XYZ file of C-alpha atoms in Angstrom:
124
model
C 102.099 3.563 34.931
C 98.527 4.175 33.712
C 97.545 4.919 37.312
C 100.290 7.560 37.426
C 99.112 9.050 34.136
C 95.547 9.182 35.388
C 96.652 10.915 38.548
C 98.680 13.460 36.552
C 95.674 14.062 34.326
C 93.488 14.509 37.394
C 96.008 16.944 38.886
C 96.086 18.989 35.695
C 92.312 18.972 35.429
C 91.980 20.151 39.018
C 94.637 22.824 38.578
C 92.920 24.157 35.462
C 89.572 24.196 37.250
C 90.966 26.286 40.138
C 90.550 30.018 39.657
C 93.897 31.742 39.365
C 93.842 34.959 41.367
C 97.170 36.197 39.996
C 96.017 36.483 36.400
C 94.249 39.702 35.540
C 91.420 39.178 33.104
C 91.166 41.909 30.509
C 87.971 42.647 28.628
C 88.003 41.622 24.967
C 89.023 44.201 22.417
C 86.006 45.543 20.563
C 86.677 46.242 16.919
C 84.700 48.851 15.093
C 82.236 47.379 12.654
C 83.412 48.042 9.141
C 80.682 48.810 6.673
C 81.955 47.775 3.279
C 78.826 48.530 1.303
C 79.457 52.269 1.284
C 82.885 51.671 -0.310
C 81.553 49.329 -2.992
C 79.684 50.795 -5.902
C 76.083 49.644 -6.158
C 75.143 47.040 -8.737
C 74.499 48.543 -12.099
C 73.139 47.488 -15.442
C 75.468 49.964 -17.132
C 77.531 47.890 -19.560
C 80.370 50.449 -19.608
C 80.986 50.078 -15.871
C 80.821 46.291 -16.104
C 83.380 46.311 -18.905
C 85.596 48.730 -16.933
C 86.045 46.362 -13.974
C 86.482 43.370 -16.285
C 89.159 45.218 -18.263
C 90.895 46.166 -15.007
C 90.970 42.507 -13.930
C 92.236 41.369 -17.323
C 94.917 44.078 -17.372
C 96.131 43.262 -13.855
C 99.606 41.719 -14.010
C 100.289 39.346 -11.163
C 103.285 37.606 -12.739
C 106.007 39.872 -11.371
C 108.402 36.980 -10.807
C 107.036 36.285 -7.350
C 106.449 32.584 -6.883
C 104.511 32.747 -3.596
C 101.354 30.690 -3.629
C 98.286 31.165 -1.483
C 95.811 28.445 -0.727
C 92.773 30.317 0.548
C 89.857 28.409 1.970
C 86.749 29.537 0.176
C 83.198 28.440 0.652
C 81.410 26.416 -2.012
C 79.327 29.355 -3.196
C 82.432 31.486 -3.822
C 84.191 28.654 -5.667
C 81.130 28.158 -7.852
C 80.995 31.898 -8.581
C 84.705 31.978 -9.493
C 84.266 28.956 -11.770
C 81.311 30.552 -13.520
C 83.226 33.838 -13.804
C 86.135 31.980 -15.419
C 83.815 30.286 -17.919
C 82.012 33.541 -18.733
C 85.091 35.763 -19.078
C 88.101 33.505 -19.523
C 89.821 35.154 -16.538
C 91.783 32.713 -14.368
C 90.609 32.257 -10.763
C 94.078 33.028 -9.387
C 94.168 36.297 -11.298
C 90.721 37.226 -9.988
C 91.724 36.509 -6.375
C 95.039 38.378 -6.771
C 93.215 41.384 -8.231
C 90.635 41.296 -5.428
C 93.341 41.343 -2.742
C 95.203 44.146 -4.536
C 91.936 46.090 -4.853
C 91.185 45.549 -1.145
C 94.509 47.038 -0.033
C 94.299 49.855 -2.597
C 90.809 50.910 -1.512
C 91.555 50.550 2.228
C 94.950 52.142 3.007
C 94.200 51.877 6.731
C 94.997 48.165 6.428
C 98.568 49.045 5.435
C 98.795 51.364 8.458
C 97.729 48.517 10.749
C 100.505 46.351 9.305
C 103.101 49.130 9.701
C 102.131 49.742 13.335
C 102.271 46.029 14.059
C 105.770 45.774 12.587
C 106.957 48.797 14.586
C 105.889 47.092 17.806
C 107.436 43.766 16.849
C 110.446 42.785 18.957
C 112.744 39.821 18.516
């Protein structure tokens, strides 16, 4: 039996190694590089602007009865920053992430257009 399995594995390996002339290889899709820095306001020492964004985060209501949970994978540096932000401001990490995603889609309506086009082309 193990001899048969080895021979099947060898057959598959050989078949994969053979170039398939029927398959047309398409070049990879090149996405335009998005420059986010021009959309984001530069860092400022102006206390009024700092308070404005903090008030916007605090005022953001993400408890609209929706019980969906996300479990994003964040790097250690981002987790540390969110923890420090929570300690400094008292704003929950989940609220900060929810606000950031909302802000992303609000500031970049082209993302919604991409989703709409994708759903139009979706067939069951």
